Coordinates of C-alpha atoms in Angstrom, one line a residue:
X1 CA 17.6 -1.1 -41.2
X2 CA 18.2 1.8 -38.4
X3 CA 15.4 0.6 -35.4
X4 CA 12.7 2.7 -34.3
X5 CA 11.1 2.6 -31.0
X6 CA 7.9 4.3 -29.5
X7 CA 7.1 5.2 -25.9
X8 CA 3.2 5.0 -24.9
X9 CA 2.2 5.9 -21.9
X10 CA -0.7 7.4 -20.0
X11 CA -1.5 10.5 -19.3
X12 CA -2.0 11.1 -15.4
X13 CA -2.5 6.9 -15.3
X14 CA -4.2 6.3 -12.0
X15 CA -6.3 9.7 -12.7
X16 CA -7.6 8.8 -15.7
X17 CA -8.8 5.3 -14.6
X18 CA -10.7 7.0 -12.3
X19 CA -11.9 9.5 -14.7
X20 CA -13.2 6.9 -16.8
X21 CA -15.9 5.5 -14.4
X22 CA -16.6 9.0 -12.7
X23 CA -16.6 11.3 -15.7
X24 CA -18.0 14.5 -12.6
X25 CA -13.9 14.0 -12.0
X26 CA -13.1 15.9 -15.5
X27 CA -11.9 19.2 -15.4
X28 CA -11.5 19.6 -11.7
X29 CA -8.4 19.2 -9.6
X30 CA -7.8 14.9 -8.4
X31 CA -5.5 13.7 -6.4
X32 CA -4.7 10.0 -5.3
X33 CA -3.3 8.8 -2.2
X34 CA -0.9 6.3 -1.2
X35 CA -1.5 3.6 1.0
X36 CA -3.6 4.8 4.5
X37 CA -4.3 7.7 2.5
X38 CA -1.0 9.4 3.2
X39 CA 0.8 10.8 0.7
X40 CA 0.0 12.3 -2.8
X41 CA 1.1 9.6 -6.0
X42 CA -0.7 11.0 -9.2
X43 CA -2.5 14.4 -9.4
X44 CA -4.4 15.6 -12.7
X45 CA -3.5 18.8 -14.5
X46 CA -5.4 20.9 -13.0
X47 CA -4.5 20.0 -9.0
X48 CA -0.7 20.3 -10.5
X49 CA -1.3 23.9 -11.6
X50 CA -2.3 24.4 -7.8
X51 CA 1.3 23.8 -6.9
X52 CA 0.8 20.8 -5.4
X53 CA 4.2 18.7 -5.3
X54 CA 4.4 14.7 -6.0
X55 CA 4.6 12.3 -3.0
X56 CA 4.0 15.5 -0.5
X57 CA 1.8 14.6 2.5
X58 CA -1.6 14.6 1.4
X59 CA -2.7 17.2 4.8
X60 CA -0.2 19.4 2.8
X61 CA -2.7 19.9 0.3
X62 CA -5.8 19.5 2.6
X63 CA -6.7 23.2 3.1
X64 CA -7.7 23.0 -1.0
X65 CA -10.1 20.9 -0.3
X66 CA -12.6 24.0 0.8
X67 CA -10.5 26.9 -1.0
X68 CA -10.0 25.5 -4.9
X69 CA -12.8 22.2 -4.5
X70 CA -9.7 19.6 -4.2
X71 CA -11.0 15.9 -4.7
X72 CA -8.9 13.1 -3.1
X73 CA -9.5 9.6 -3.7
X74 CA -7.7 6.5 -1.5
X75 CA -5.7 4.5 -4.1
X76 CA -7.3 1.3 -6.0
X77 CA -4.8 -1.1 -7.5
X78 CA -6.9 -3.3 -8.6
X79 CA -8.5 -1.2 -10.9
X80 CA -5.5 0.5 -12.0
X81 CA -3.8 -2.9 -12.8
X82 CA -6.6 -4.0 -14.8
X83 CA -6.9 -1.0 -16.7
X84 CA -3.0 -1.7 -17.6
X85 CA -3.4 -4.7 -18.6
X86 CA -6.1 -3.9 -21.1
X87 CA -3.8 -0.8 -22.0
X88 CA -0.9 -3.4 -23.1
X89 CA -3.0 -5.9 -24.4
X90 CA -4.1 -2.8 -26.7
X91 CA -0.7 -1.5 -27.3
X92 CA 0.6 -4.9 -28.2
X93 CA -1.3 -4.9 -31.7
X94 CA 0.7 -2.2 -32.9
X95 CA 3.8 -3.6 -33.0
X96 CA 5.4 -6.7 -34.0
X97 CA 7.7 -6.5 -30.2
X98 CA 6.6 -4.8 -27.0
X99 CA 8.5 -4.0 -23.6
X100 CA 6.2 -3.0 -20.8
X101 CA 8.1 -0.7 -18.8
X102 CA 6.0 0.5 -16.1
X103 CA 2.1 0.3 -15.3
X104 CA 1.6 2.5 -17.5
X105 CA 5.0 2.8 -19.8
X106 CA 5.2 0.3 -22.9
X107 CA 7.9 0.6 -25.3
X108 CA 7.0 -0.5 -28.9
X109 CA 9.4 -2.0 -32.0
X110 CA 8.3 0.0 -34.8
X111 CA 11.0 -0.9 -37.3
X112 CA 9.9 -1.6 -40.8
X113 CA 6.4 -0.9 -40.4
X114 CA 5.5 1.0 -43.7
X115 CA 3.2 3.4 -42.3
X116 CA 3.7 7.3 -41.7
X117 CA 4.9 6.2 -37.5
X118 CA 3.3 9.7 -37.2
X119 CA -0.1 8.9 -38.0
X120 CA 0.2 5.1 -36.9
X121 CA 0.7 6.6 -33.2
X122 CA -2.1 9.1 -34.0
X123 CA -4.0 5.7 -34.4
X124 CA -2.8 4.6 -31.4
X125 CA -3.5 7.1 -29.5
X126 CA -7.5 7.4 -30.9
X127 CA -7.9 3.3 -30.3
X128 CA -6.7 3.8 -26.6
X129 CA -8.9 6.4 -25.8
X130 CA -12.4 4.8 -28.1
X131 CA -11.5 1.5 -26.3
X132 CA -10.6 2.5 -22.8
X133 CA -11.4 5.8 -22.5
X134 CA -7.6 6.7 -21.6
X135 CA -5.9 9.8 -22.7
X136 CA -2.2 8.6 -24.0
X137 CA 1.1 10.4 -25.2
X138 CA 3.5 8.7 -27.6
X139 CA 7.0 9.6 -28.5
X140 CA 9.1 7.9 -31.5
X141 CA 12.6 7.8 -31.5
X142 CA 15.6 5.6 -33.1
X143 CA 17.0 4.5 -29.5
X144 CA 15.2 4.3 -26.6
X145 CA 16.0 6.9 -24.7
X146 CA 15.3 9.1 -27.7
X147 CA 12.0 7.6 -27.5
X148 CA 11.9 8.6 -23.9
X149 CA 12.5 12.3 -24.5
X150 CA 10.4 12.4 -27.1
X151 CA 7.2 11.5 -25.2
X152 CA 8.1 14.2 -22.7
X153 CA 8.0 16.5 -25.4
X154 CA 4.8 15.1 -26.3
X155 CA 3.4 15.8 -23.1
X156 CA 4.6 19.0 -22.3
X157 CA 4.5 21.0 -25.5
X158 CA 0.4 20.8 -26.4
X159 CA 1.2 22.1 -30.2
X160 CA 2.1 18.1 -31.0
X161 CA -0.9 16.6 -30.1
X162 CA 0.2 14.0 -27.7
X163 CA 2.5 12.8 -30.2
X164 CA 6.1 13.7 -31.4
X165 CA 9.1 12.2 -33.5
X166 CA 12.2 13.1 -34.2
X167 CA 11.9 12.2 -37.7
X168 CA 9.9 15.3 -38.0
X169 CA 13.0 17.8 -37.2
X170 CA 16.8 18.4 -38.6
X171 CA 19.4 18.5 -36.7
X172 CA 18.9 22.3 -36.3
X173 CA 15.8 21.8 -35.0
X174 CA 16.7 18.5 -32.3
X175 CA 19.4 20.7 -31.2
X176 CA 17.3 23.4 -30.3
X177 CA 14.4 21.6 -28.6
X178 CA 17.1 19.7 -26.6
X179 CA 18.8 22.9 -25.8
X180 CA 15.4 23.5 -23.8
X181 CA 14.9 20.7 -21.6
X182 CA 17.1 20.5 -18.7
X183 CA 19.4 17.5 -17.8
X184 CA 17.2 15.7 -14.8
X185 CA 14.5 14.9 -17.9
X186 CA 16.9 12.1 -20.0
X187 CA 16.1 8.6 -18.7
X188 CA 18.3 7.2 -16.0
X189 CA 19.8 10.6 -15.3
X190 CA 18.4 11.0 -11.6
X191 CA 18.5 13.7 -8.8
X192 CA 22.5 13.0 -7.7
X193 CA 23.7 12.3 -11.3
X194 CA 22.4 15.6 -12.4
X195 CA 23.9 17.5 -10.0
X196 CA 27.3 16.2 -10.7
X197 CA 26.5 16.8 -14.3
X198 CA 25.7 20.5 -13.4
X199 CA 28.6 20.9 -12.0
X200 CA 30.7 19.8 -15.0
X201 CA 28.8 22.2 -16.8
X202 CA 26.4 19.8 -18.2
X203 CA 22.8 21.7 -17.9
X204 CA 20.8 20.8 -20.9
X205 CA 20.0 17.3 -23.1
X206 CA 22.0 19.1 -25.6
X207 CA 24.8 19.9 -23.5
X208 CA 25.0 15.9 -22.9
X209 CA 24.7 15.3 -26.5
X210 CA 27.4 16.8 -27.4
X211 CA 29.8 16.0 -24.5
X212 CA 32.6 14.2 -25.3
X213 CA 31.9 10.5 -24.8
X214 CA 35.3 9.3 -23.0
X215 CA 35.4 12.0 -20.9
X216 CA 31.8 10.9 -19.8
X217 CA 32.9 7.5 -19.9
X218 CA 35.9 8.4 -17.5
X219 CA 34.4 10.7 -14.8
X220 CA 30.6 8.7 -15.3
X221 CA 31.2 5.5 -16.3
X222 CA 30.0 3.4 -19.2
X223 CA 26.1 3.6 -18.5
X224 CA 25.9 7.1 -18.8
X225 CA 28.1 7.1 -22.3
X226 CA 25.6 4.2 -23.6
X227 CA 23.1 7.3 -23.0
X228 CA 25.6 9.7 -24.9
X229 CA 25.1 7.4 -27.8
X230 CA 21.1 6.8 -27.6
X231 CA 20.9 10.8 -27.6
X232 CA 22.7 10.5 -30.6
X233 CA 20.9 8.0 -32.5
X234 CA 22.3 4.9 -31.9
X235 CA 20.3 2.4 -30.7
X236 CA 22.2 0.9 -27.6
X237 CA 19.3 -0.7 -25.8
X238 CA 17.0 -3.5 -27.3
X239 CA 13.5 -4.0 -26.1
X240 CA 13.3 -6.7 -23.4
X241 CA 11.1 -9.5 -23.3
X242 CA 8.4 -8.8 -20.9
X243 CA 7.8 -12.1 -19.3
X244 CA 11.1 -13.5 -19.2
X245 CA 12.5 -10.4 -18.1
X246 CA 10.0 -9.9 -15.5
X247 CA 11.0 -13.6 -14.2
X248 CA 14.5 -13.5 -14.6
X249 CA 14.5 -10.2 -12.4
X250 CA 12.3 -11.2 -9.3
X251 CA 14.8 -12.9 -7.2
X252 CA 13.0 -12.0 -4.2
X253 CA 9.2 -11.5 -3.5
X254 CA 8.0 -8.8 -1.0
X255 CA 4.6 -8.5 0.6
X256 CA 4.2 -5.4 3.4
X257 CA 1.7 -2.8 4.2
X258 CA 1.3 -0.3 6.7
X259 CA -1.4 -0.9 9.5
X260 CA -4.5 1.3 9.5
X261 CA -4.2 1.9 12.5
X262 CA -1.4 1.3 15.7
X263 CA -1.5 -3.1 16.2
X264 CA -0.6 -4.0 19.6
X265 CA -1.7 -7.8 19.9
X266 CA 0.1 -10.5 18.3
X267 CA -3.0 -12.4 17.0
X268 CA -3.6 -8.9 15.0
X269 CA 0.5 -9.4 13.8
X270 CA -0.2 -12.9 12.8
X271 CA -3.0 -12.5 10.4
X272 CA -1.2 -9.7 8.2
X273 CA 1.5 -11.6 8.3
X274 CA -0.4 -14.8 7.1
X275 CA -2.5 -12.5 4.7
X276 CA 1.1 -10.7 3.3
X277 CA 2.5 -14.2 2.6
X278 CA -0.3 -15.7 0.7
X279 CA -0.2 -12.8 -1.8
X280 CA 3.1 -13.4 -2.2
X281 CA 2.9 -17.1 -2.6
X282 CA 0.4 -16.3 -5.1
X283 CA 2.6 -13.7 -7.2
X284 CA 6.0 -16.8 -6.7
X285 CA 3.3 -19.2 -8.2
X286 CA 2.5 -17.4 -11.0
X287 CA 6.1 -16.8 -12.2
X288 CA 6.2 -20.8 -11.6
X289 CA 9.0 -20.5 -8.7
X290 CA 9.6 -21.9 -5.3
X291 CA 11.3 -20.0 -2.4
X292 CA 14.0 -21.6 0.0
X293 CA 13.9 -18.7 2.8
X294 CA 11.0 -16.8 4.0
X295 CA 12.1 -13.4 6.3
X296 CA 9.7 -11.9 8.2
X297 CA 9.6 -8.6 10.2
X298 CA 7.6 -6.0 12.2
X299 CA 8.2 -2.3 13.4
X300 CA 6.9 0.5 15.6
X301 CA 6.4 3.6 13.5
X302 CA 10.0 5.3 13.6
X303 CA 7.7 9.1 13.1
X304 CA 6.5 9.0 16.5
X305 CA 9.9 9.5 18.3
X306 CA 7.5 9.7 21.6
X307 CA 6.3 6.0 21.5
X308 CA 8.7 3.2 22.6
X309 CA 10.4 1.8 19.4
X310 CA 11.0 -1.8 18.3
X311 CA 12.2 -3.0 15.1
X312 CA 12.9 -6.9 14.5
X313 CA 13.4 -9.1 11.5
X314 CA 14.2 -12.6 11.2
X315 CA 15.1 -15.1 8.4
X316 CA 13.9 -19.1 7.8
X317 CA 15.3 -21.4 6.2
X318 CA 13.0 -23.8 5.3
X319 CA 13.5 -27.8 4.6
X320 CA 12.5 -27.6 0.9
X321 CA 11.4 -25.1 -1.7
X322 CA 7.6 -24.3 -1.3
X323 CA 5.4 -22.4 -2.9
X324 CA 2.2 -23.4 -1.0
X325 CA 0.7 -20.9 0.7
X326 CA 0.0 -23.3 4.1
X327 CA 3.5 -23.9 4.4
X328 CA 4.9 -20.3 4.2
X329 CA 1.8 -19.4 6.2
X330 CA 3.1 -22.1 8.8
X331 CA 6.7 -20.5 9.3
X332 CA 5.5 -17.1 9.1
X333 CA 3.1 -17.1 11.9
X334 CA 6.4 -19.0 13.6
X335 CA 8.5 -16.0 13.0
X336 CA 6.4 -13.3 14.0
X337 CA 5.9 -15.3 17.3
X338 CA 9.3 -15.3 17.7
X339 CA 10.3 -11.7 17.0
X340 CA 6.8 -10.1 18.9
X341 CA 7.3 -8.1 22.0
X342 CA 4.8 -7.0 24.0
X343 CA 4.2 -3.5 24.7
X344 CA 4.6 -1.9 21.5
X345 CA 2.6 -0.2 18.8
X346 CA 3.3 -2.0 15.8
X347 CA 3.0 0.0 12.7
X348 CA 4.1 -2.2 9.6
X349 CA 4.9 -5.7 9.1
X350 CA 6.0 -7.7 6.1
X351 CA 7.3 -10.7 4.5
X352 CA 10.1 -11.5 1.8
X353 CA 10.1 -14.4 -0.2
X354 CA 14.3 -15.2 -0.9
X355 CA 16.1 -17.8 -2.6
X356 CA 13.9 -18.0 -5.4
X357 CA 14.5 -21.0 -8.2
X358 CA 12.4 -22.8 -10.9
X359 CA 9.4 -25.0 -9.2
X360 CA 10.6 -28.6 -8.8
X361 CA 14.1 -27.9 -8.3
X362 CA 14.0 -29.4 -5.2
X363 CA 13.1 -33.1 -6.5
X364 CA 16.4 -34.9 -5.3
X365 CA 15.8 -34.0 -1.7
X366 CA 15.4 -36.7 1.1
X367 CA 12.9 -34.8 2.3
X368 CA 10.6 -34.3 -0.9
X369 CA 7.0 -36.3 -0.8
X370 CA 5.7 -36.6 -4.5
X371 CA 2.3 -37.7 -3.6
X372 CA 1.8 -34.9 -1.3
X373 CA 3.5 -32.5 -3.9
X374 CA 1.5 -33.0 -6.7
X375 CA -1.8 -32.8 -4.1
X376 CA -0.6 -28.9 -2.8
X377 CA 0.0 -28.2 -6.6
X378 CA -3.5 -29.1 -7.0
X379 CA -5.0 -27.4 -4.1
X380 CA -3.3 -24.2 -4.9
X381 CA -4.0 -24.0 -8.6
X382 CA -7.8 -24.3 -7.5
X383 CA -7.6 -21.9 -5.2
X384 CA -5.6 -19.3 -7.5
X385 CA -8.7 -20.3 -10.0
X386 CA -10.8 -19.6 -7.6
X387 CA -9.8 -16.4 -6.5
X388 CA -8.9 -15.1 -10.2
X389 CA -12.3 -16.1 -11.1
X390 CA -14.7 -14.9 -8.3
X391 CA -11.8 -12.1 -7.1
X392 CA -9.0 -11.9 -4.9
X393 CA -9.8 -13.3 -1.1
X394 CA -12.7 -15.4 -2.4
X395 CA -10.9 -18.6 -0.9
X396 CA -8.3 -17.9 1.8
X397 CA -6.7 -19.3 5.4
X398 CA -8.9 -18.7 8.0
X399 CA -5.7 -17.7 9.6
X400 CA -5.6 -14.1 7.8
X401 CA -8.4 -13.3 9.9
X402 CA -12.2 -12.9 8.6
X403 CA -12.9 -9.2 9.8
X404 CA -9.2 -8.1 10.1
X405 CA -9.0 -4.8 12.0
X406 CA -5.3 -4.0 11.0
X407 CA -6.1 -3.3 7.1
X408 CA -5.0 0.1 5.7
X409 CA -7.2 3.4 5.5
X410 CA -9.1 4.0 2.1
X411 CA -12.1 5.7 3.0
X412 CA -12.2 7.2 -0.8
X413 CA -11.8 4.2 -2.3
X414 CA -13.5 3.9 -5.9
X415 CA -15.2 0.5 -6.4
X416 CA -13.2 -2.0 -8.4
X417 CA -15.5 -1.6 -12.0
X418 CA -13.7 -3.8 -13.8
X419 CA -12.8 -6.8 -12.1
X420 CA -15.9 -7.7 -9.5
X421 CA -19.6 -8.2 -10.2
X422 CA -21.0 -6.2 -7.6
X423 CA -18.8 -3.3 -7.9
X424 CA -19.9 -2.9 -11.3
X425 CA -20.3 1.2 -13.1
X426 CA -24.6 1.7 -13.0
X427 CA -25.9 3.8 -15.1
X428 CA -30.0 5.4 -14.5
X429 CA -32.2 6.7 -16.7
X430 CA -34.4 9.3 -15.5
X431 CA -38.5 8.7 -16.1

């Protein structure tokens, strides 16, 4: 039985969660910011067809604000990773296997369900938006990739609805609609790879199609030929499970913002720091890992060229694996201390988590204490309760600071309306 895979994804994702609780937002040109408000990560429709370019500086875009009514809103990740999660928990009803991709990517395993795919992703599609309120595309393909290309098409040509499979064309027709889309759109062909492609003559998805596959396996390699094949219907790519995947591929944990403002004071260093690792430590818990190294670093902010500049980073081994937040806290307030010079405006810091391996790993070590193991196990699982439960920060190290002044700008942001009580969507009823 050939396989059949489906792309789902949504439509202007961090947009359309805030479209959902702010319905005035339809219609009118959105944009979201980055972190500190500074650069532009997911714009609606309508502020695209103003010109305005992906990941440019949002005071690119700032004279719009007056001239075409341009709404900007700071980023909220906790509401955007909520809504995802409700997305995939959707997505994964309709279909026996699912591969979440991206926040808002999920590949489905659609082979040998009986039903028109067609209308099942219409289905789809309608179930999303009743239940969540989020517009969706969906493209059906026998490989991957073509599954890919077939949700651009999806997106980008409005005649399909939102949905589009290349069941529904010959080979006349495939040709021809691939003939239309340039190289750059095929999945894992990126900026450099298409120019070289270009240059070899290679401008269109067709154009790749066709290509001969050990020349492309010669001059490209054997990635790019795997591609070859998926355009041409065989399926070289299986759907990977999400949760081993996801822990077999975090070898390394990273926690690190950008200050809100320049940090000069090493108190200020120390509680992000001691904030950066216990979100960390919480994310190394929750894919049931300890860490043997912690690195920790700080730097000036390399686009002011005027102000003195200072970059530092330093490594820790520690005795044995951890994943208590106390501990790594410990070390990296030690490291920070140890790499801080005076003088300087600081204007990021971060921590890495390194060596990762399977909790308990470290049980033959001289130095390992069972009593007092099991009793940190405790105390964090209660305090990850905790702050699941009653939301994120409810129960923290006084270390982290209790009014930090360091935190990143989000002046815009929306209130988290689907994951804290107080934040909650009202609605009122005039008398």
């Amino acid at each position: 039985m050939r396989p059949v895979f489906a792309l789902v994804d949504g439509n202007n994702f961090y947009v359309s969660c805030e479209r959902v609780f702010n319905p005035r937002l339809e219609g009118k040109p959105v944009v979201v910011l980055s972190n500190n408000d500074g650069c532009i990560v997911a714009r609606s429709q309508e502020a695209r067809a103003l010109g305005i370019r992906m990941g440019a500086p949002f005071f690119e875009a700032k004279h719009l604000i007056r001239s075409h009514g341009l709404i900007w809103l700071s980023s909220n990740y906790t509401l955007y990773g909520d809504m995802s999660a409700r997305l995939m928990a959707l997505l994964g009803e309709f279909a026996p296997h699912q591969e979440i991709y991206s926040i808002d990517e999920c590949f489905l395993d659609l082979t040998g369900i009986p039903n028109d795919l067609v209308a099942h992703a219409h289905q789809i599609r309608k179930r999303i938006k009743q239940y969540l309120g989020l517009p969706t595309c969906v493209g059906i393909g026998q490989s991957k990739t073509l599954a890919k290309l077939a949700n651009h098409i999806a997106k980008k040509r409005l005649r399909y609805q939102g949905v589009f499979s290349w069941s529904h064309c010959n080979r006349l027709e495939a040709d021809a609609l691939m003939a239309d889309i340039e190289i750059g759109e095929v999945w894992g062909v990126g900026r450099r790879l298409k120019i070289k492609l270009e240059q070899c003559g290679i401008r269109s998805v067709c154009d790749l199609k066709y290509a001969p596959t050990s020349l492309i396996r010669k001059r490209f390699g054997v990635v790019l030929e795997r591609t070859v094949h998926e355009l041409n219907g065989i399926s070289c790519l299986d759907l990977e499970d999400t949760e081993d995947h996801q822990a077999v591929r975090k070898h390394q944990i990273i926690s690190s913002k950008s200050f809100g403002k320049p940090v000069h004071q090493l108190d200020e260093l120390r509680q992000a720091v001691v904030s950066y690792v216990t979100r960390a430590a919480e994310k190394l818990r929750q894919q049931g890992s300890w860490c043997s190294h912690l690195l920790v670093y700080l730097r000036t902010n390399p686009f002011a060229p005027h102000d003195p500049q200072y970059a530092k980073s330093m490594t820790i081994p520690l005795l044995v694996g951890t994943d208590d937040t106390r501990v790594l806290a410990k070390y990296a307030s030690a490291g920070i201390e140890r790499i801080y010079r005076p003088g300087f405006a600081y204007k990021k810091a971060g921590v890495m988590l390194l060596g990762l391996h399977p909790a308990g790993q470290d049980l033959g070590d001289l130095f390992y204490n069972l009593p007092q193991r099991e009793r940190s196990s405790q105390l964090m699982q209660v305090m990850d309760r905790l702050n699941q439960e009653y939301g994120s920060n409810t129960l923290r190290l006084a270390a982290a600071g209790l009014r930090p002044q360091w935190t990143m700008r989000s002046s815009q942001r929306s209130p988290n309306y689907t994951t804290a009580w107080h934040e909650l969507a009202q609605a009122c009823a005039n008398r």
